[in-house]
PDB file of C-alpha atoms and ligand atoms in Angstrom:
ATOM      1  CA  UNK A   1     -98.499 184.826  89.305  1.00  0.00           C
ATOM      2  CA  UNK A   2     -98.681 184.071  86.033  1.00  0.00           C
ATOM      3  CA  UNK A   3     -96.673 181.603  83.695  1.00  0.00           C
ATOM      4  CA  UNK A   4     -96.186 181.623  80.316  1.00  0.00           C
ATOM      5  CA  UNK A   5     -95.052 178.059  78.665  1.00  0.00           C
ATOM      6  CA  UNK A   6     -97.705 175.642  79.412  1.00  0.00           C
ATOM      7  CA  UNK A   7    -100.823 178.616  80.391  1.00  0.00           C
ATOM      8  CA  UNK A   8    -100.532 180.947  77.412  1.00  0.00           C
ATOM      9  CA  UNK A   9     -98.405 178.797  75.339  1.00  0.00           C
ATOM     10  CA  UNK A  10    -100.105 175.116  75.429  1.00  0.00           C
ATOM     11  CA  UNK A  11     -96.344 174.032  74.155  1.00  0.00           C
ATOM     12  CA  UNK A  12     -97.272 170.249  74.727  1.00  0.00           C
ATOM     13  CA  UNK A  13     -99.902 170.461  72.537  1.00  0.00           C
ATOM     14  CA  UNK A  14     -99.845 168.288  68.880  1.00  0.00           C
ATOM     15  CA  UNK A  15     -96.608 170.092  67.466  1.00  0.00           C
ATOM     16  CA  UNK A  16     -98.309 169.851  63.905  1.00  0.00           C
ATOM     17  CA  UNK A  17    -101.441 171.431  64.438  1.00  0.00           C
ATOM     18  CA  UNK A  18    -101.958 175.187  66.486  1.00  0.00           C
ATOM     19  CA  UNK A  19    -104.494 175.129  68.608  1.00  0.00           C
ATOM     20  CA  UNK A  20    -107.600 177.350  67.202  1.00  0.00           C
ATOM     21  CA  UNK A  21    -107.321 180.896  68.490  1.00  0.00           C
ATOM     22  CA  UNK A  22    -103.912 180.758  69.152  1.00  0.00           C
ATOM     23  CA  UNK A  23    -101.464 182.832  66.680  1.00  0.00           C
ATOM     24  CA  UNK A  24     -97.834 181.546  66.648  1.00  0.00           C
ATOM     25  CA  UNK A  25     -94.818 184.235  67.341  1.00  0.00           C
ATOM     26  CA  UNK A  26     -91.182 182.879  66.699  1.00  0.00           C
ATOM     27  CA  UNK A  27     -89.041 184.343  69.099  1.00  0.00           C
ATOM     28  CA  UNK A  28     -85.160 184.621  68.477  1.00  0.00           C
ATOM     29  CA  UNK A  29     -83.512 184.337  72.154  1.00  0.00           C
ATOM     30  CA  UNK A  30     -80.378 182.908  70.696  1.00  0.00           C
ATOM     31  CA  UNK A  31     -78.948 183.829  67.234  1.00  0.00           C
ATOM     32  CA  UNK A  32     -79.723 180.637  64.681  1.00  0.00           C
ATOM     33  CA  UNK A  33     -82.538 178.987  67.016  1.00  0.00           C
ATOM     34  CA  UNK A  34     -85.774 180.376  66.908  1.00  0.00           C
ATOM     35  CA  UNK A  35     -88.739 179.360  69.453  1.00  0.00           C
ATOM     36  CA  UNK A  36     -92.200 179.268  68.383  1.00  0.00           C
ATOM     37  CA  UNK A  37     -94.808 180.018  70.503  1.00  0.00           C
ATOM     38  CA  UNK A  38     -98.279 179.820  70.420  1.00  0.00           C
ATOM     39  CA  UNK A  39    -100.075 182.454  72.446  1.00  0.00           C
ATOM     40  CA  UNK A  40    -104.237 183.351  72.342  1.00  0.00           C
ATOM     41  CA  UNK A  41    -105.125 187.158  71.647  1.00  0.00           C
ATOM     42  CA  UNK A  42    -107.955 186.321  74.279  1.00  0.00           C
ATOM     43  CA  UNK A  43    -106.158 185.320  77.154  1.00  0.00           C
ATOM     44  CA  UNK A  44    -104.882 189.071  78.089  1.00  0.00           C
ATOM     45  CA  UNK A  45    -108.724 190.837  77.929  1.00  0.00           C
ATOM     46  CA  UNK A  46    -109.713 187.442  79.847  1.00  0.00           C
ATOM     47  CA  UNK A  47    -107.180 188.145  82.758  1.00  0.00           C
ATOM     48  CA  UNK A  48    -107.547 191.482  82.994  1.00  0.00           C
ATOM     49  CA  UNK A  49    -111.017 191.040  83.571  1.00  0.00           C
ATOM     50  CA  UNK A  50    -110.608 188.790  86.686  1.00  0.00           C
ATOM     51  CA  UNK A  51    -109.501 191.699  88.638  1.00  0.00           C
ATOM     52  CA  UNK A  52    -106.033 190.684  90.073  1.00  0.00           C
ATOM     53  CA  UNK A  53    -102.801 192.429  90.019  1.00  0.00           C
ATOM     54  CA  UNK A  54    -100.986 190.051  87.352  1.00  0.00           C
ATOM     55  CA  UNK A  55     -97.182 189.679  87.835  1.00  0.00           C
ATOM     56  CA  UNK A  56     -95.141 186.879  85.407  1.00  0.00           C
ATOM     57  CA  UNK A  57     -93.827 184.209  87.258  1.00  0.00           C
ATOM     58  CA  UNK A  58     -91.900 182.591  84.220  1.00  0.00           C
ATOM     59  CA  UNK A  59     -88.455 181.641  82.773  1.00  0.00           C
ATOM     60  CA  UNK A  60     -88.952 184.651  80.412  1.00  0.00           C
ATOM     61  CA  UNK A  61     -89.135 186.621  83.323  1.00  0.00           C
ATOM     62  CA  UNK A  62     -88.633 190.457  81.736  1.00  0.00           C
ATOM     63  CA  UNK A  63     -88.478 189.171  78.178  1.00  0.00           C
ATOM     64  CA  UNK A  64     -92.351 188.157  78.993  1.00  0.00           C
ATOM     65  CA  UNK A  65     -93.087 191.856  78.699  1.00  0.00           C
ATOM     66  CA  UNK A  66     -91.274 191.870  75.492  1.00  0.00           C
ATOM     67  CA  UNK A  67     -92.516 189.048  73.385  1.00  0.00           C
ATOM     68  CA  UNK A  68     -95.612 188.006  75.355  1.00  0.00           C
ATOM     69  CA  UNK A  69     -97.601 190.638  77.057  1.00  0.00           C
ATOM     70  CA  UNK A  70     -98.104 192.854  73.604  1.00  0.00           C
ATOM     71  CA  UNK A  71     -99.417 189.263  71.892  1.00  0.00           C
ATOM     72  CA  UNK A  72    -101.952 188.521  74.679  1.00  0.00           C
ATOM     73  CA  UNK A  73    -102.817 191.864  74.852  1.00  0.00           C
ATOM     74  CA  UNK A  74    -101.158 192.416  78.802  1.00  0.00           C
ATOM     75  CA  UNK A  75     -99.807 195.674  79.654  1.00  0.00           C
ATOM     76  CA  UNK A  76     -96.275 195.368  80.581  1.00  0.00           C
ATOM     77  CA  UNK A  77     -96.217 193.477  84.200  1.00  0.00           C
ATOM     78  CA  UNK A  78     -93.795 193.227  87.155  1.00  0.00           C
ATOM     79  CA  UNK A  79     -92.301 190.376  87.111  1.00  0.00           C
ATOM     80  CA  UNK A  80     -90.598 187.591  89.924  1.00  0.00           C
ATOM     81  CA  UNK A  81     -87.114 187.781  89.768  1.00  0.00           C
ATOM     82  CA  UNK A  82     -85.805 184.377  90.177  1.00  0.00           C
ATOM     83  CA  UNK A  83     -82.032 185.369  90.108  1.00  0.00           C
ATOM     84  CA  UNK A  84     -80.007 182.220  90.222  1.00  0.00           C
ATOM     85  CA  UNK A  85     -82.488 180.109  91.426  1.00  0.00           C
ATOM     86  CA  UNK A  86     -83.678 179.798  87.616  1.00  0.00           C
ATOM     87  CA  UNK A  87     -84.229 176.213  87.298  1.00  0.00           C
ATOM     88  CA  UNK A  88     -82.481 175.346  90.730  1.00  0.00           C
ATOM     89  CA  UNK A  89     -83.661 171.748  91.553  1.00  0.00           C
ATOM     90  CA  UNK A  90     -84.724 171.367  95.338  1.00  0.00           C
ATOM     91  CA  UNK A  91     -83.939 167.794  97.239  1.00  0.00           C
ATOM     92  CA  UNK A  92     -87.761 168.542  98.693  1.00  0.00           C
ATOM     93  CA  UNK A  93     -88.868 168.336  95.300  1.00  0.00           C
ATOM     94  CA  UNK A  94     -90.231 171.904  95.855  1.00  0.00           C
ATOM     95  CA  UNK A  95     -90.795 173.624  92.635  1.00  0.00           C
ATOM     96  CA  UNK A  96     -87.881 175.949  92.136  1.00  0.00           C
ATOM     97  CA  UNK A  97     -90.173 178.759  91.874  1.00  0.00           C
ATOM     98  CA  UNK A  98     -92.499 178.441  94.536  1.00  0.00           C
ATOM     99  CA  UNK A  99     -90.031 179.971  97.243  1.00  0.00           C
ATOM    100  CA  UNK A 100     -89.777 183.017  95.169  1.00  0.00           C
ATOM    101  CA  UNK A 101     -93.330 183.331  94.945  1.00  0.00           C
ATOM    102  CA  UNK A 102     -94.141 183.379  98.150  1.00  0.00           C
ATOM    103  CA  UNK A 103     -91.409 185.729  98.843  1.00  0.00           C
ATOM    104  CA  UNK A 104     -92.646 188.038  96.605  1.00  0.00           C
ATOM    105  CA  UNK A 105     -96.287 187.618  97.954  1.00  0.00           C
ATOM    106  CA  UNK A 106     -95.042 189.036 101.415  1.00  0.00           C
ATOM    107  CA  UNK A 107     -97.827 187.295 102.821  1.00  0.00           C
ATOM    108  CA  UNK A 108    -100.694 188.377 100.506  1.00  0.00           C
ATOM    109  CA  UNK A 109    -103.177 186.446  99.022  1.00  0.00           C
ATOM    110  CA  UNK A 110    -102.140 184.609  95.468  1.00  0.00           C
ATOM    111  CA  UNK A 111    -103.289 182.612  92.681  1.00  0.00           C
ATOM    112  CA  UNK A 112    -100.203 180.881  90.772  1.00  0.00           C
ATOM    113  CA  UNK A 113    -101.172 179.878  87.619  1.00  0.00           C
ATOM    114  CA  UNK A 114     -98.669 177.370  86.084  1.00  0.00           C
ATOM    115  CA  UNK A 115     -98.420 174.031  84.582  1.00  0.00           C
ATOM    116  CA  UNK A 116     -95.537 172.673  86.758  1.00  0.00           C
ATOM    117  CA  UNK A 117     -96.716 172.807  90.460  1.00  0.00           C
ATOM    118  CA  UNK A 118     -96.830 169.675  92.716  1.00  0.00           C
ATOM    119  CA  UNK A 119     -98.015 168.405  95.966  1.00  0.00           C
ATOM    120  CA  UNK A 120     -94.825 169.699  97.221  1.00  0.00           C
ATOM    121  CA  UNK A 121     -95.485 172.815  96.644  1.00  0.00           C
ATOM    122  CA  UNK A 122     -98.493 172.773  98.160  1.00  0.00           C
ATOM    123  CA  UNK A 123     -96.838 171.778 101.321  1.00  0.00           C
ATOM    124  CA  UNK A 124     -94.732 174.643 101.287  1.00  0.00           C
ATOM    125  CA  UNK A 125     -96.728 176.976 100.358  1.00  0.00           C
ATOM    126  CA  UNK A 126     -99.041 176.481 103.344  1.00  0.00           C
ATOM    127  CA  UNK A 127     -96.577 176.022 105.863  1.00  0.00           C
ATOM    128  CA  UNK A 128     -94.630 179.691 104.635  1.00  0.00           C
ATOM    129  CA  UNK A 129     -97.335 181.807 102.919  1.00  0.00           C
ATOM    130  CA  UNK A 130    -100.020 182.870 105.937  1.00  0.00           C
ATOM    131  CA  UNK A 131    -102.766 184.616 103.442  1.00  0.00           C
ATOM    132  CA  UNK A 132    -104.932 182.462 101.115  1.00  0.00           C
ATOM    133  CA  UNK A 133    -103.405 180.717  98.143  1.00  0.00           C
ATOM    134  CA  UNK A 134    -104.458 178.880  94.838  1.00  0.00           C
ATOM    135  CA  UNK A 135    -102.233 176.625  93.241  1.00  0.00           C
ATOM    136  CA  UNK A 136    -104.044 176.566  89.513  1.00  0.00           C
ATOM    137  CA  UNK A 137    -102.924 173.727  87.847  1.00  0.00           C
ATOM    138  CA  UNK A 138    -103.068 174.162  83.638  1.00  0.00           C
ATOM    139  CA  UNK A 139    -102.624 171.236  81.344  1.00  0.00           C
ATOM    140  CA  UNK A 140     -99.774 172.435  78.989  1.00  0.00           C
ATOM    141  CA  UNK A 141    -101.289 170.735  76.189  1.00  0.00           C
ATOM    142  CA  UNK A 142    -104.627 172.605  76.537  1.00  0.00           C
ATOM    143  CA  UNK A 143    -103.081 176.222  78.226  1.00  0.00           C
ATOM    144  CA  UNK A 144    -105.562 178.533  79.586  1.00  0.00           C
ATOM    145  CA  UNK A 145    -109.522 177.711  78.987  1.00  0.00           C
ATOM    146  CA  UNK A 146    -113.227 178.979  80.273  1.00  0.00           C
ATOM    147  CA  UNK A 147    -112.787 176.641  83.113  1.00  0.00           C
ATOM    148  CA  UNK A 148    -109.407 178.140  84.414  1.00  0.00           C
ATOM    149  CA  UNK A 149    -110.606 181.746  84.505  1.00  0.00           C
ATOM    150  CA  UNK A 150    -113.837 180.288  86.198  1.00  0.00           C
ATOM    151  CA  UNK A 151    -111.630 178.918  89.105  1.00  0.00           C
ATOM    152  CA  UNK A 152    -109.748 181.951  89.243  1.00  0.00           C
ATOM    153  CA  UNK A 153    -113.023 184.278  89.520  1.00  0.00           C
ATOM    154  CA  UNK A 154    -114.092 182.195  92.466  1.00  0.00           C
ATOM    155  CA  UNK A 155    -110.931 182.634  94.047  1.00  0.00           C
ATOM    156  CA  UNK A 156    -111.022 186.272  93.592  1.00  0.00           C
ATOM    157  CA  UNK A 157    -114.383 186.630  94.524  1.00  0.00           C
ATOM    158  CA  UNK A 158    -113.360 184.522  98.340  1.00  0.00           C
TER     159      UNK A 158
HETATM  160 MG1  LIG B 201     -94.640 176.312  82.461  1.00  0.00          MG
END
Protein backbone atom coordinates (compact mmCIF):
# COMPACT_ATOMS: atom_id res chain seq x y z
CA UNK A 1 0.00 0.00 0.00
CA UNK A 2 1.58 2.69 -1.26
CA UNK A 3 1.29 6.57 -0.60
CA UNK A 4 2.11 9.24 -2.56
CA UNK A 5 2.63 12.79 -0.60
CA UNK A 6 5.34 12.29 1.82
CA UNK A 7 6.99 8.63 -0.04
CA UNK A 8 7.24 9.73 -3.66
CA UNK A 9 6.67 13.31 -3.10
CA UNK A 10 9.10 14.37 -0.03
CA UNK A 11 6.50 17.56 0.10
CA UNK A 12 8.09 18.67 3.53
CA UNK A 13 11.20 18.97 2.11
CA UNK A 14 13.07 22.77 1.79
CA UNK A 15 10.25 24.34 -0.52
CA UNK A 16 13.15 26.29 -2.36
CA UNK A 17 15.34 23.67 -3.33
CA UNK A 18 14.07 20.01 -5.22
CA UNK A 19 15.56 17.34 -3.94
CA UNK A 20 18.28 15.82 -6.55
CA UNK A 21 16.64 13.18 -8.72
CA UNK A 22 13.39 14.32 -8.24
CA UNK A 23 11.59 16.16 -11.37
CA UNK A 24 8.70 18.48 -10.35
CA UNK A 25 5.06 17.96 -12.17
CA UNK A 26 2.41 20.77 -11.45
CA UNK A 27 -0.77 19.24 -11.27
CA UNK A 28 -4.07 21.31 -11.88
CA UNK A 29 -6.84 19.53 -9.54
CA UNK A 30 -8.72 22.74 -9.22
CA UNK A 31 -8.94 25.44 -11.98
CA UNK A 32 -6.48 28.59 -10.83
CA UNK A 33 -4.42 26.46 -8.12
CA UNK A 34 -1.85 24.36 -9.30
CA UNK A 35 0.11 21.69 -7.00
CA UNK A 36 3.61 20.95 -7.52
CA UNK A 37 4.96 17.84 -6.90
CA UNK A 38 8.13 16.43 -6.77
CA UNK A 39 8.30 12.78 -7.75
CA UNK A 40 11.82 10.51 -8.52
CA UNK A 41 11.89 8.66 -12.03
CA UNK A 42 13.65 5.89 -9.82
CA UNK A 43 11.23 5.12 -7.36
CA UNK A 44 8.78 3.09 -9.89
CA UNK A 45 11.81 0.56 -11.41
CA UNK A 46 12.85 0.46 -7.53
CA UNK A 47 9.33 -0.87 -6.44
CA UNK A 48 8.71 -2.93 -9.03
CA UNK A 49 11.70 -4.69 -8.32
CA UNK A 50 10.75 -5.62 -4.69
CA UNK A 51 8.29 -8.03 -5.95
CA UNK A 52 4.92 -6.99 -4.31
CA UNK A 53 1.62 -6.38 -5.79
CA UNK A 54 1.60 -2.39 -5.39
CA UNK A 55 -1.87 -0.83 -4.82
CA UNK A 56 -2.07 3.30 -3.94
CA UNK A 57 -3.24 3.92 -0.70
CA UNK A 58 -3.41 7.84 -1.13
CA UNK A 59 -5.70 10.94 -1.20
CA UNK A 60 -5.15 10.89 -5.02
CA UNK A 61 -6.58 7.67 -4.95
CA UNK A 62 -7.42 7.08 -9.01
CA UNK A 63 -5.90 10.40 -10.00
CA UNK A 64 -2.49 8.58 -8.69
CA UNK A 65 -2.68 6.56 -11.88
CA UNK A 66 -3.10 9.70 -13.74
CA UNK A 67 -0.48 12.13 -12.64
CA UNK A 68 1.81 9.83 -10.64
CA UNK A 69 2.27 6.33 -11.80
CA UNK A 70 3.44 7.48 -15.60
CA UNK A 71 6.17 9.98 -13.64
CA UNK A 72 7.58 7.18 -11.42
CA UNK A 73 7.43 4.95 -14.05
CA UNK A 74 4.34 2.54 -12.24
CA UNK A 75 1.98 0.85 -14.42
CA UNK A 76 -1.44 1.93 -13.65
CA UNK A 77 -2.35 0.30 -10.02
CA UNK A 78 -5.55 -0.63 -8.13
CA UNK A 79 -6.13 1.55 -5.83
CA UNK A 80 -7.99 1.70 -1.94
CA UNK A 81 -11.08 3.30 -2.21
CA UNK A 82 -11.53 5.35 0.81
CA UNK A 83 -15.12 6.59 -0.06
CA UNK A 84 -16.16 9.05 2.57
CA UNK A 85 -13.85 8.14 5.00
CA UNK A 86 -11.29 10.53 3.07
CA UNK A 87 -9.76 12.36 5.82
CA UNK A 88 -12.38 11.10 8.50
CA UNK A 89 -10.71 11.81 11.92
CA UNK A 90 -11.07 8.77 14.41
CA UNK A 91 -11.56 9.58 18.42
CA UNK A 92 -8.89 6.41 18.67
CA UNK A 93 -6.58 8.48 16.89
CA UNK A 94 -6.49 5.63 14.30
CA UNK A 95 -5.23 6.83 11.04
CA UNK A 96 -8.24 7.32 8.84
CA UNK A 97 -6.82 5.02 6.40
CA UNK A 98 -5.66 2.19 8.20
CA UNK A 99 -9.26 0.55 8.50
CA UNK A 100 -9.50 0.61 4.81
CA UNK A 101 -6.33 -1.00 4.44
CA UNK A 102 -6.81 -3.72 6.25
CA UNK A 103 -10.11 -4.20 4.71
CA UNK A 104 -8.77 -4.32 1.54
CA UNK A 105 -5.92 -6.73 2.68
CA UNK A 106 -8.68 -9.42 3.51
CA UNK A 107 -6.27 -10.81 5.75
CA UNK A 108 -3.13 -10.98 3.55
CA UNK A 109 0.13 -10.03 4.29
CA UNK A 110 1.00 -6.02 3.74
CA UNK A 111 3.58 -3.49 3.78
CA UNK A 112 1.99 0.19 4.08
CA UNK A 113 4.28 2.56 3.09
CA UNK A 114 3.27 6.11 4.25
CA UNK A 115 4.47 9.03 6.11
CA UNK A 116 1.43 9.45 8.46
CA UNK A 117 1.07 6.15 10.49
CA UNK A 118 1.13 6.07 14.35
CA UNK A 119 1.30 3.82 17.26
CA UNK A 120 -2.34 3.69 16.91
CA UNK A 121 -2.34 2.20 14.03
CA UNK A 122 -0.21 -0.24 14.95
CA UNK A 123 -2.61 -1.28 17.58
CA UNK A 124 -5.21 -1.78 15.20
CA UNK A 125 -3.68 -3.20 12.77
CA UNK A 126 -2.61 -6.17 14.90
CA UNK A 127 -5.63 -6.65 16.72
CA UNK A 128 -7.85 -6.77 13.00
CA UNK A 129 -5.34 -7.83 10.29
CA UNK A 130 -4.34 -11.79 11.17
CA UNK A 131 -1.41 -12.12 8.32
CA UNK A 132 1.94 -10.30 8.76
CA UNK A 133 2.13 -6.54 8.47
CA UNK A 134 4.78 -3.67 8.08
CA UNK A 135 3.97 -0.34 8.99
CA UNK A 136 6.99 1.59 6.90
CA UNK A 137 7.34 4.77 8.26
CA UNK A 138 8.93 7.55 5.48
CA UNK A 139 10.14 10.92 6.56
CA UNK A 140 8.17 13.31 4.21
CA UNK A 141 11.00 15.54 3.99
CA UNK A 142 13.37 12.81 2.68
CA UNK A 143 10.43 10.42 0.69
CA UNK A 144 11.54 7.12 -0.41
CA UNK A 145 15.50 6.18 -0.06
CA UNK A 146 18.00 2.92 -0.34
CA UNK A 147 17.15 2.25 3.20
CA UNK A 148 13.27 2.06 2.71
CA UNK A 149 13.38 -0.40 -0.18
CA UNK A 150 16.00 -2.35 2.00
CA UNK A 151 13.30 -2.76 4.78
CA UNK A 152 10.79 -3.57 2.37
CA UNK A 153 13.01 -6.45 0.64
CA UNK A 154 13.40 -8.01 4.04
CA UNK A 155 9.88 -7.95 4.58
CA UNK A 156 9.19 -9.54 1.34
CA UNK A 157 11.75 -11.92 1.60
CA UNK A 158 9.96 -13.15 5.52
MG1 LIG B 1 1.30 11.11 3.01
Amino acid sequence: FLDVDGPLNPYAAKPERRPEGYTTIRVALHPGRALRVWLNPDHGPALLRLGYELCWATTWMDAANRWIAPVVGLPDLPYVDFGTGLFAERPDGVHWKTEAIVSYAQGRPFAWVDDEQSPADTVYVRAHHPGPALLHHVNPRIGLREDDFAALAAFVAL
